[in-house]
Short mmCIF file of C-alpha atoms in Angstrom, two decimals:
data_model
loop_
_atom_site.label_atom_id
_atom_site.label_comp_id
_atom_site.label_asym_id
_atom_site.label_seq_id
_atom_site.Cartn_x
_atom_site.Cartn_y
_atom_site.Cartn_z
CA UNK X 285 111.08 46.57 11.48
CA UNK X 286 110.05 43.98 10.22
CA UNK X 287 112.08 42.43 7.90
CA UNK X 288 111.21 39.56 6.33
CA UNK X 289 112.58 37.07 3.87
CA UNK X 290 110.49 34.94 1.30
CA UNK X 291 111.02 32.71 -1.55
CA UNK X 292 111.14 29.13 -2.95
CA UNK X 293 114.97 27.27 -3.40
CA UNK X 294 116.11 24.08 -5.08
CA UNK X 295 114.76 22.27 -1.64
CA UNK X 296 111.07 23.66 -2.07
CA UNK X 297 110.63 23.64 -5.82
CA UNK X 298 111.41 21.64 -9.25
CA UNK X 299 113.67 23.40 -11.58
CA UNK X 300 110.04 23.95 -13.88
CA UNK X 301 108.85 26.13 -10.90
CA UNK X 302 111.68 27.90 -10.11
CA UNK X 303 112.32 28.90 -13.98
CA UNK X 304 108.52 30.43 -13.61
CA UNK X 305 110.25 32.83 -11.06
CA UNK X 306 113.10 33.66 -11.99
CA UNK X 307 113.93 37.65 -12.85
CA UNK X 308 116.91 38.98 -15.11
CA UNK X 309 118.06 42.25 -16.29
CA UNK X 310 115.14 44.30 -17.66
CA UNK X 311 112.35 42.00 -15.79
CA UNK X 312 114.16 42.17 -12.51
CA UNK X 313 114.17 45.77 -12.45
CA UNK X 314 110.01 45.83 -13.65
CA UNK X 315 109.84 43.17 -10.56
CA UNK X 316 111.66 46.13 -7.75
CA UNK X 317 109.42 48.90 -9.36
CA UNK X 318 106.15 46.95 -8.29
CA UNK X 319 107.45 45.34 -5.33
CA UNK X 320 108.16 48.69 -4.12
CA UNK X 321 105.04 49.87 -5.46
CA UNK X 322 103.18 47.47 -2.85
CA UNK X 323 101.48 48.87 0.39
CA UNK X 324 103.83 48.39 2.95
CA UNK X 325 106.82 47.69 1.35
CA UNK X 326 108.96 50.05 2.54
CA UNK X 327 112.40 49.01 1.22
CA UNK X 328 112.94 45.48 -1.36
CA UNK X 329 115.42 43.30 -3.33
CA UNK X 330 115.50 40.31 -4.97
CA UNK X 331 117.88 37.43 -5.33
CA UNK X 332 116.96 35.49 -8.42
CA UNK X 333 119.45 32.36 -9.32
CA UNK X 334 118.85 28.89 -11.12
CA UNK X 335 118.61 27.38 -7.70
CA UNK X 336 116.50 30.36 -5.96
CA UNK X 337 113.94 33.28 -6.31
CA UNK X 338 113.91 35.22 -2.96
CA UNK X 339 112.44 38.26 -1.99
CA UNK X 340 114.16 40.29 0.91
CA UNK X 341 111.79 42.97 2.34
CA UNK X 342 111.27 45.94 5.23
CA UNK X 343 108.10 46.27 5.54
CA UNK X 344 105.47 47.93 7.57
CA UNK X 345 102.39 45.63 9.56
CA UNK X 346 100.73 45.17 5.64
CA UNK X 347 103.40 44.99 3.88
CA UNK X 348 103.88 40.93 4.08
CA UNK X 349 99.97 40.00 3.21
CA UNK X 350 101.16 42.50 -0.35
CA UNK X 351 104.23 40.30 -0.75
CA UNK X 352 102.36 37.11 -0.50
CA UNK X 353 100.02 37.96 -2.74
CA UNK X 354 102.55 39.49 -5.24
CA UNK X 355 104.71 36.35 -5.30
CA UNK X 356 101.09 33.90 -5.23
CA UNK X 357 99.51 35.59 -8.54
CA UNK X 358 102.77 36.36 -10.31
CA UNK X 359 101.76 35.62 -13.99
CA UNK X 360 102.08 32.59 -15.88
CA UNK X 361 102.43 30.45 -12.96
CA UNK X 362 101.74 27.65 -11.27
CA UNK X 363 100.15 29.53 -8.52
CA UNK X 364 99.30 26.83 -5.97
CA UNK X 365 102.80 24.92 -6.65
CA UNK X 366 104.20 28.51 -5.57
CA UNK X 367 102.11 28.63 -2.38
CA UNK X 368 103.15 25.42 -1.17
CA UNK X 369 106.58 26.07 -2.41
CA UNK X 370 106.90 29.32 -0.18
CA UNK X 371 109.04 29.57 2.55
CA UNK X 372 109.02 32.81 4.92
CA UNK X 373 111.44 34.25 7.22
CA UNK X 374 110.72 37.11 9.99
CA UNK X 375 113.13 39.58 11.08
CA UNK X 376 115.85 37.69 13.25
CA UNK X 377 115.39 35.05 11.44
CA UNK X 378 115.37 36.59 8.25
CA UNK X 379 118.81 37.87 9.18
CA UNK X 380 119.85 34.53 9.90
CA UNK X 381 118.67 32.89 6.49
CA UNK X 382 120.15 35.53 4.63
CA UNK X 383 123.56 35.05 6.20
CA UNK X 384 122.91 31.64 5.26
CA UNK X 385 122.71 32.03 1.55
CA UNK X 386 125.51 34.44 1.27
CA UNK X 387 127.75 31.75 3.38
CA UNK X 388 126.81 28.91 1.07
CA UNK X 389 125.17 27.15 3.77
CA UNK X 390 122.06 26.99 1.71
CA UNK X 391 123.40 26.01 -1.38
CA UNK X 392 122.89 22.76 -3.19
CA UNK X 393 126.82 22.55 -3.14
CA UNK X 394 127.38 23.08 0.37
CA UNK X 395 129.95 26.49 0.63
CA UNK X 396 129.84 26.83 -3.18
CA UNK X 397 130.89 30.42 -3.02
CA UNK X 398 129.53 31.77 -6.42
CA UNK X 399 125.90 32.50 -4.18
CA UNK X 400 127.78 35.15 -2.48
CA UNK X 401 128.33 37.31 -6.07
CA UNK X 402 124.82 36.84 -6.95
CA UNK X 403 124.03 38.22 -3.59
CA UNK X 404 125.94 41.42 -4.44
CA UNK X 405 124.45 41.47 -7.92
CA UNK X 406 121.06 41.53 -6.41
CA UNK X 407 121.93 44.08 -3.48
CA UNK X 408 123.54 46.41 -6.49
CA UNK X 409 120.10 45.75 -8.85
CA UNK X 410 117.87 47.01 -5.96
CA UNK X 411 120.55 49.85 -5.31
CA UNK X 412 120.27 51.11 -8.87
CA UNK X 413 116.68 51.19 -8.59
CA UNK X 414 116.26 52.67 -5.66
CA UNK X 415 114.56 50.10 -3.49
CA UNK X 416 117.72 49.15 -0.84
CA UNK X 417 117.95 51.72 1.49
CA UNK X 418 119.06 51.88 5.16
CA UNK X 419 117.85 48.08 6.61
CA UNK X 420 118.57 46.19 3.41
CA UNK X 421 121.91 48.16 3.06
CA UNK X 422 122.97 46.88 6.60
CA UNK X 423 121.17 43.07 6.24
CA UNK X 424 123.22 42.64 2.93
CA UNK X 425 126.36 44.33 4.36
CA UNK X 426 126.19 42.51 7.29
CA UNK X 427 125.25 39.31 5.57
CA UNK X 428 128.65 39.87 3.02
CA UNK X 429 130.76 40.67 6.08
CA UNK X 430 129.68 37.21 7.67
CA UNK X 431 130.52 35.28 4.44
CA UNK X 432 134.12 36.91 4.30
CA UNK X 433 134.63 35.86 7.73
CA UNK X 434 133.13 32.31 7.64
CA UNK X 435 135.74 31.75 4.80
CA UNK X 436 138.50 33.13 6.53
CA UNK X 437 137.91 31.44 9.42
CA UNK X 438 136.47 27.95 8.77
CA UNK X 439 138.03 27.34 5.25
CA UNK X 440 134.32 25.98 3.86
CA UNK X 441 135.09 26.39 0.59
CA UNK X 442 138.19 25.05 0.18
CA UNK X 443 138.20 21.22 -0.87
CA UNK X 444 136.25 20.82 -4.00
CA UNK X 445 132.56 18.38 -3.63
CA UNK X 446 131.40 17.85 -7.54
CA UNK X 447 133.15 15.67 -9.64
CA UNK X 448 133.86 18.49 -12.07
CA UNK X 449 135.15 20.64 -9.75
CA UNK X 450 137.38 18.37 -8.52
CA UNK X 451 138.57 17.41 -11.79
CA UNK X 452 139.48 20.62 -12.50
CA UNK X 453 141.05 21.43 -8.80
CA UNK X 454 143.45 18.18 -9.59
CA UNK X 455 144.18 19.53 -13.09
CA UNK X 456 144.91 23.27 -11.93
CA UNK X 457 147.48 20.62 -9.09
CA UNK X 458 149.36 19.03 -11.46
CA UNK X 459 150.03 22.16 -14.13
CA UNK X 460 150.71 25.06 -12.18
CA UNK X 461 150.60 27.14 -15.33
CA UNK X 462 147.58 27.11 -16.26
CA UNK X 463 147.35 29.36 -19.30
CA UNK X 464 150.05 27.33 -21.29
CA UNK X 465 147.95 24.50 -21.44
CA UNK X 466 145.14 22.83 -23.47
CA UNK X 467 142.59 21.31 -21.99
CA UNK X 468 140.07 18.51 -24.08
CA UNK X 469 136.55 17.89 -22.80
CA UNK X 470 134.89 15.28 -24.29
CA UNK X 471 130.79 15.08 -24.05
CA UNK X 472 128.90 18.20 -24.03
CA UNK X 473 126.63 17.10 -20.89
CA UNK X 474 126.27 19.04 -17.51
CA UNK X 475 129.30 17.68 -15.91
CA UNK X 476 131.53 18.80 -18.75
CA UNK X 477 129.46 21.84 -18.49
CA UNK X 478 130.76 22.40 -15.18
CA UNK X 479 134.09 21.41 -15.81
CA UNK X 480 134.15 24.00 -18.72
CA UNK X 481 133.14 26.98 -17.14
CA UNK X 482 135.44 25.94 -13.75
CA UNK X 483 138.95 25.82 -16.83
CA UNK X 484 137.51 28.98 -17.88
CA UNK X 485 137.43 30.52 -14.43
CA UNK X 486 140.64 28.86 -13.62
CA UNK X 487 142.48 30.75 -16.72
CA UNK X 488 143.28 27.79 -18.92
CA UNK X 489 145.09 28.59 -21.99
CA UNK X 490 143.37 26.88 -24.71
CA UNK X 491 140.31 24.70 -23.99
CA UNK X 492 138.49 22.26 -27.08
CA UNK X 493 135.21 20.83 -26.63
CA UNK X 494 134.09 17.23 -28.78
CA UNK X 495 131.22 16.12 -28.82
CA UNK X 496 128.76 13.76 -31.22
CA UNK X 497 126.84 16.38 -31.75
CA UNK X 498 128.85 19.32 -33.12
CA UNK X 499 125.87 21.99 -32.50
CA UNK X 500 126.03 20.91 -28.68
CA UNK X 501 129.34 21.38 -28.62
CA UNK X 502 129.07 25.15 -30.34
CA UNK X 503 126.74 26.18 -28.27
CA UNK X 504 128.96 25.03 -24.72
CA UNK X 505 132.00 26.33 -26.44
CA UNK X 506 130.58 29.95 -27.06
CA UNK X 507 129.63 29.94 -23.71
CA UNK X 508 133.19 29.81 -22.38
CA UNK X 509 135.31 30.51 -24.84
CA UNK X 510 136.56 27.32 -26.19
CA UNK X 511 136.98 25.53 -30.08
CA UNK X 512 133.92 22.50 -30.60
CA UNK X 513 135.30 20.12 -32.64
CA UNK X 514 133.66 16.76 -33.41
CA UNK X 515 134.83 13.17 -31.69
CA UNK X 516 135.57 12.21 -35.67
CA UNK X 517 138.88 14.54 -34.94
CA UNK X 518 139.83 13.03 -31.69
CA UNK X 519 143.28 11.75 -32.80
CA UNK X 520 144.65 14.84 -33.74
CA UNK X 521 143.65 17.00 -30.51
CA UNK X 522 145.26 14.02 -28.41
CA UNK X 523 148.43 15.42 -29.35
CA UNK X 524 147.56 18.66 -28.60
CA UNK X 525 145.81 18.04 -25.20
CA UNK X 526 147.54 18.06 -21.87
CA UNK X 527 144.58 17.90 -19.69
CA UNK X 528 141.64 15.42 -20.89
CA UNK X 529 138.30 15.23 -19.17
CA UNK X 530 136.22 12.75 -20.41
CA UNK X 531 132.21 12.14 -19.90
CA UNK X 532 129.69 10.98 -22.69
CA UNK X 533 126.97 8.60 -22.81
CA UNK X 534 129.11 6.27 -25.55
CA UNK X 535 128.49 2.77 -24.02
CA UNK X 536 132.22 1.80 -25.27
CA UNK X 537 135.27 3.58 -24.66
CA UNK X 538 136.45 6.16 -27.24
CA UNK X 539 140.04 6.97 -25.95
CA UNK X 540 141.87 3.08 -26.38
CA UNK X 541 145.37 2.15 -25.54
CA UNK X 542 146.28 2.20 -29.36
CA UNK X 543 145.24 5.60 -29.98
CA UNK X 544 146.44 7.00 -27.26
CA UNK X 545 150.33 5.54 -27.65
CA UNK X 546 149.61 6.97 -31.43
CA UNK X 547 149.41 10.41 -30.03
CA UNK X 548 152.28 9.97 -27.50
CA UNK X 549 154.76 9.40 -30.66
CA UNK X 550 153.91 12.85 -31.29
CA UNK X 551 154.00 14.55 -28.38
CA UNK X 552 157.32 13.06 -27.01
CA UNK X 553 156.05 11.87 -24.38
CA UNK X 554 155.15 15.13 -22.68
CA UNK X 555 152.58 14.04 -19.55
CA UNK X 556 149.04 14.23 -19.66
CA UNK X 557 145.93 14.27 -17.40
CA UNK X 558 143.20 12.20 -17.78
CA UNK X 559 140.18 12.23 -16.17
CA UNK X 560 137.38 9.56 -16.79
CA UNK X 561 134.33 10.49 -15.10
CA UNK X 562 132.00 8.53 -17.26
CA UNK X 563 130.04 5.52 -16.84
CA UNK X 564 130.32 2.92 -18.68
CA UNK X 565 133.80 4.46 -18.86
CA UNK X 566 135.12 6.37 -21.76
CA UNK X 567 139.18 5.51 -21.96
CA UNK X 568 140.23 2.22 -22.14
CA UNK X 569 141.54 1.22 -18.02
CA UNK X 570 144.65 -0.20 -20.01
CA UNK X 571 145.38 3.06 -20.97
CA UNK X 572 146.76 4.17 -17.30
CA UNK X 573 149.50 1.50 -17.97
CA UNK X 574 151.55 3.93 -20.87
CA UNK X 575 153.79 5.77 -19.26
CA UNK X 576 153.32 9.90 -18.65
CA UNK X 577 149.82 9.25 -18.03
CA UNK X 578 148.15 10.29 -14.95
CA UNK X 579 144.91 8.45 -15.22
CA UNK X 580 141.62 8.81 -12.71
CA UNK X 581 138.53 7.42 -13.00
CA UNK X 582 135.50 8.76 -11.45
CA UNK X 583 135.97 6.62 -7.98
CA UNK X 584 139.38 8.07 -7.56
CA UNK X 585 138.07 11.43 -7.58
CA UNK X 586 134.75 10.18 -5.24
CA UNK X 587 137.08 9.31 -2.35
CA UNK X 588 138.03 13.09 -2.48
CA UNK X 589 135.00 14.10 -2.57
CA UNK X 590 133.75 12.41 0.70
CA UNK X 591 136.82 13.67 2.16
CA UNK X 592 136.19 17.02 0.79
CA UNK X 593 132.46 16.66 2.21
CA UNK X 594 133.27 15.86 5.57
CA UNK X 595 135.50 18.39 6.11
CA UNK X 596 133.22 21.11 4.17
CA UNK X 597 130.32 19.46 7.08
CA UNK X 598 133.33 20.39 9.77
CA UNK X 599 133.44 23.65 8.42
CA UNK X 600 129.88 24.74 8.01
CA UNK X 601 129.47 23.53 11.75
CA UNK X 602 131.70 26.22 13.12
CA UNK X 603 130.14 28.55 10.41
CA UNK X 604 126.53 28.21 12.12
CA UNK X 605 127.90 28.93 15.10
CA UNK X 606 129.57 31.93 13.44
CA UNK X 607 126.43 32.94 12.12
CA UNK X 608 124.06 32.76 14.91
CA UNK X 609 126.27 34.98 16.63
CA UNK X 610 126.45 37.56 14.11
CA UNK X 611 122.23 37.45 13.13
CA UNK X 612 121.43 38.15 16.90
CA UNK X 613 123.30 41.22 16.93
CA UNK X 614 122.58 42.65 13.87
CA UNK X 615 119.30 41.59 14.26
CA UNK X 616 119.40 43.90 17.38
CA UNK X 617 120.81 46.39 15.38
CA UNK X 618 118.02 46.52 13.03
CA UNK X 619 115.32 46.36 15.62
CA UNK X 620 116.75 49.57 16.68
CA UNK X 621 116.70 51.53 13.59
CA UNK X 622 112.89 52.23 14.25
CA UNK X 623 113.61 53.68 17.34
CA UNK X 624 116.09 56.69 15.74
CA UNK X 625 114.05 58.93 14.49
CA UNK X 626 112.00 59.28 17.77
CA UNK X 627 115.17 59.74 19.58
CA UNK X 628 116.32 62.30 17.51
CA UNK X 629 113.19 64.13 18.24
CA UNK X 630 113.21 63.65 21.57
CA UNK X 631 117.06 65.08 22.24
CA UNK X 632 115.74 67.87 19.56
CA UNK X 633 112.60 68.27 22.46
CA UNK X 634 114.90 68.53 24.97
CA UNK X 635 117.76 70.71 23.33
CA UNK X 636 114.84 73.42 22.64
CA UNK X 637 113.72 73.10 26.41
CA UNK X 638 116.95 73.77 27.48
CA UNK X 639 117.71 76.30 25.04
CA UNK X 640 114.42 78.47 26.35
CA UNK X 641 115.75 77.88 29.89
CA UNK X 642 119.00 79.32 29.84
CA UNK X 643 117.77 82.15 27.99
CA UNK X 644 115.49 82.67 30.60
CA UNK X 645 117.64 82.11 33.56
CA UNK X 646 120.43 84.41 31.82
CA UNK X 647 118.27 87.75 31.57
CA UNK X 648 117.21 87.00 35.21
CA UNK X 649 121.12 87.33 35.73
CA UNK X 650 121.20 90.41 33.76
CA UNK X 651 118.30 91.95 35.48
CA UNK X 652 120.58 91.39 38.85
CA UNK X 653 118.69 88.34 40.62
CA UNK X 654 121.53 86.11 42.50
CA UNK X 655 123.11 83.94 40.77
CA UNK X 656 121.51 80.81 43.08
CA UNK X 657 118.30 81.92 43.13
CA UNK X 658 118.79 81.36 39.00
CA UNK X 659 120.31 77.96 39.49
CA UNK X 660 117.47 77.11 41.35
CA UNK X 661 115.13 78.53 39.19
CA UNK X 662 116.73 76.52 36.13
CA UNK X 663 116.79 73.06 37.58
CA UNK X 664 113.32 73.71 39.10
CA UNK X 665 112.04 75.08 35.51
CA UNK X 666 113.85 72.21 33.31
CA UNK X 667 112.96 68.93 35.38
CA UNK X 668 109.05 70.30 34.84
CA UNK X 669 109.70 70.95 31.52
CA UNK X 670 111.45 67.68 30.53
CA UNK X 671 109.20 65.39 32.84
CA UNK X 672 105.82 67.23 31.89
CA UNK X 673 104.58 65.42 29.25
CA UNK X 674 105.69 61.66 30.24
CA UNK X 675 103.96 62.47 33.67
CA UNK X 676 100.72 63.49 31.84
CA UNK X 677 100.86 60.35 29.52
CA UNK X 678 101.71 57.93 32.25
CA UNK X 679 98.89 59.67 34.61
CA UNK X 680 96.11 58.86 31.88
CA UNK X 681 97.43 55.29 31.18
CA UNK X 682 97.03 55.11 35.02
CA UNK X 683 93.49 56.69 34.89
CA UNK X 684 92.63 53.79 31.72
CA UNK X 685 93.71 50.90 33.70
CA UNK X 686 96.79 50.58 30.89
CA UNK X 687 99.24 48.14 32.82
CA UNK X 688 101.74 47.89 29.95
CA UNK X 689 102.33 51.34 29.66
CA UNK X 690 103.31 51.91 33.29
CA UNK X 691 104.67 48.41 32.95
CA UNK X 692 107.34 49.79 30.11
CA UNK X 693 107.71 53.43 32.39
CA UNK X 694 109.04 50.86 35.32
CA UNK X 695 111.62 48.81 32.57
CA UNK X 696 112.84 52.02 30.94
CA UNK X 697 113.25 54.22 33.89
CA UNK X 698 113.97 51.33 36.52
CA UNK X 699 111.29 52.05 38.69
CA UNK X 700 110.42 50.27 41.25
CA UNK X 701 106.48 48.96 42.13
CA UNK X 702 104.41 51.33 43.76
CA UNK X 703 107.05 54.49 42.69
CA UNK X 704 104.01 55.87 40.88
CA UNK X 705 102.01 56.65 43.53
CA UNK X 706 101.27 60.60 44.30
CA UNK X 707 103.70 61.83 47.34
#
């Protein structure tokens, strides 16, 4: 081939390194352009994420030193962070890694399934340019192939492991329809981040975002589609909220008993979600006591989570197993491709000896020789032909002393020893 597979992840490099590397719309496409340009590169695509920057090559015997050095003196990086950084991955197990990433099995969230898009983003980038041809087109295809079935078949990515997630996944449990509902997040941090863009996935109807800090909360809510709002106007979105998630850095609660009750009056009493996953925690513990409340704090939801783990560690166990299986073959398969073309022009080799045999054996019929004097003629005439030039070759590796070329005669034409001696 070989293919090869190199790049730094969230387990090799700090977040500072990996932004250094990391390629989007216009500067991905200058990346393909040179990375094609490169001596040896015959074929290239690159997966660029928050969490990874990997390069996915086939490449001819000089083509990995030009990668290396490509990825090492990148501009406006740290260049020996990057080399130590740098992992590498050769053919089979190339294939494997890459079946890896697209199964979530590499991810930070273990079978987080949102890899497997990026993966098709990137495949469709170095499509559009022109760089994913024949062996990426069957690594990526492959790889996608293995992902659908590792999620059919082990269910990996099934029980949610972050706390937003989760938080969300009981939400989207308790109100089955989703887009008549409001959702309030309160805090503008990552977790509510998360939380955010998982309602937004979900479909929720209406989603408000409070926050101290009112440009925080602009910014988040642009993001996903949601009304910011400051904590100052808490009391009136209680009574429009049915799901409330809950995580600032306030060192007292903001959501109390009292205010809560105040906002109940209002809503008569229709039930609401809360979910506290701050700490020091953000609604008052009394508050769980009112009734229609469905209050959980971030322990209740932690308890999943381990749950959730150990079966996504179940799952990703029978999904190695899965994918060892599939990298060997298509690994195989890959190996092969270099061997087409000089099939091709071998049968083509043989089809024209052929050819020039039966037109010679069928004016020798015309001209009125018997019909098995001809035959013998044409199977005397097309084993010489055919054999001719393997004899000569294997001849002079026997006149050079070359032991691995009569070596591979023997394997591919199951020769015995001593077969190549003259009769």
């Amino acid at each position: 081939m070989p293919l090869i597979a190199l790049g730094i992840n969230h387990n090799t490099a700090p977040l500072e390194l990996r932004e250094q590397l990391s390629f989007s719309g216009d500067e991905l496409c200058a990346a393909l352009r040179d990375l094609e340009s490169l001596p040896g590169v015959r074929e290239v695509a690159v997966l660029s994420t928050c969490n990874r920057t990997e390069i996915y090559g086939s490449l001819d015997e000089d083509g990995e030193t030009a990668l290396r050095q490509w990825l090492n003196h990148h501009p406006n990086t740290d260049q020996e962070a990057i080399q130590r950084a740098v992992y590498e991955f050769v053919d089979e197990e190339a294939v494997r890694h890459a079946m890896r990433v697209a199964c979530g099995l590499d991810s930070m969230v273990l079978g987080e399934p949102q890899i497997l898009g990026q993966m098709k983003q990137a495949y469709e980038a170095a499509l559009e340019a022109g760089t994913a041809k024949r062996v990426l087109h069957q690594l990526f295809q492959g790889s996608f192939s293995v992902a659908k079935q590792v999620r059919t078949d082990t269910g990996i990515g099934q029980n949610p492991v972050s706390v937003a997630y989760a938080a969300v996944d009981l939400a989207r449990q308790i109100f089955a329809e989703f887009e008549n509902h409001t959702a309030l997040l309160l805090g503008a941090g990552e977790t509510i981040e998360l939380a955010a863009q998982h309602l937004n996935r979900r479909g929720i109807g209406r989603m408000i975002i409070a926050n101290r800090s009112v440009d925080r909360a602009h910014r988040l809510a642009d993001e996903v589609k949601a009304q910011a709002s400051s904590l100052d106007r808490l009391p009136s979105h209680l009574v429009e909220a049915d799901i409330i998630i809950a995580s600032t850095a306030s060192r007292e609660p903001i959501l109390t008993r009292e205010m809560v009750k105040t906002a109940f009056r209002q809503r008569r009493h229709k039930p609401v979600l809360m979910v506290d996953i701050a700490v020091p925690r953000d609604i008052e513990a009394s508050v769980a006591d009112l009734s229609d409340v469905f209050l959980y704090t971030i322990d209740d939801l932690q308890q999943t989570i381990r749950e959730n783990l150990a079966s996504r560690e179940q799952a990703a166990a029978r999904a190695l197993e899965i994918v060892d299986a599939r990298a060997s073959h298509l690994a195989a398969t890959l190996s092969s491709l270099d061997a087409v073309p000089a099939i091709r022009r071998l049968r083509e080799r043989a089809f024209d000896q052929r050819e020039q045999t039966l037109r010679q054996a069928q004016r020798m019929l015309a001209a009125g020789r018997r019909p098995e004097d001809v035959l013998e003629y044409m199977a005397h005439t097309l084993t010489n032909r055919l054999l001719h030039e393997p004899t000569v070759a294997l001849r002079e590796a026997g006149e050079q002393g070359d032991r691995d070329t009569l070596d591979t005669a023997r394997q591919l034409f199951d020769l015995g020893e001593g077969d190549e001696k003259e009769e």
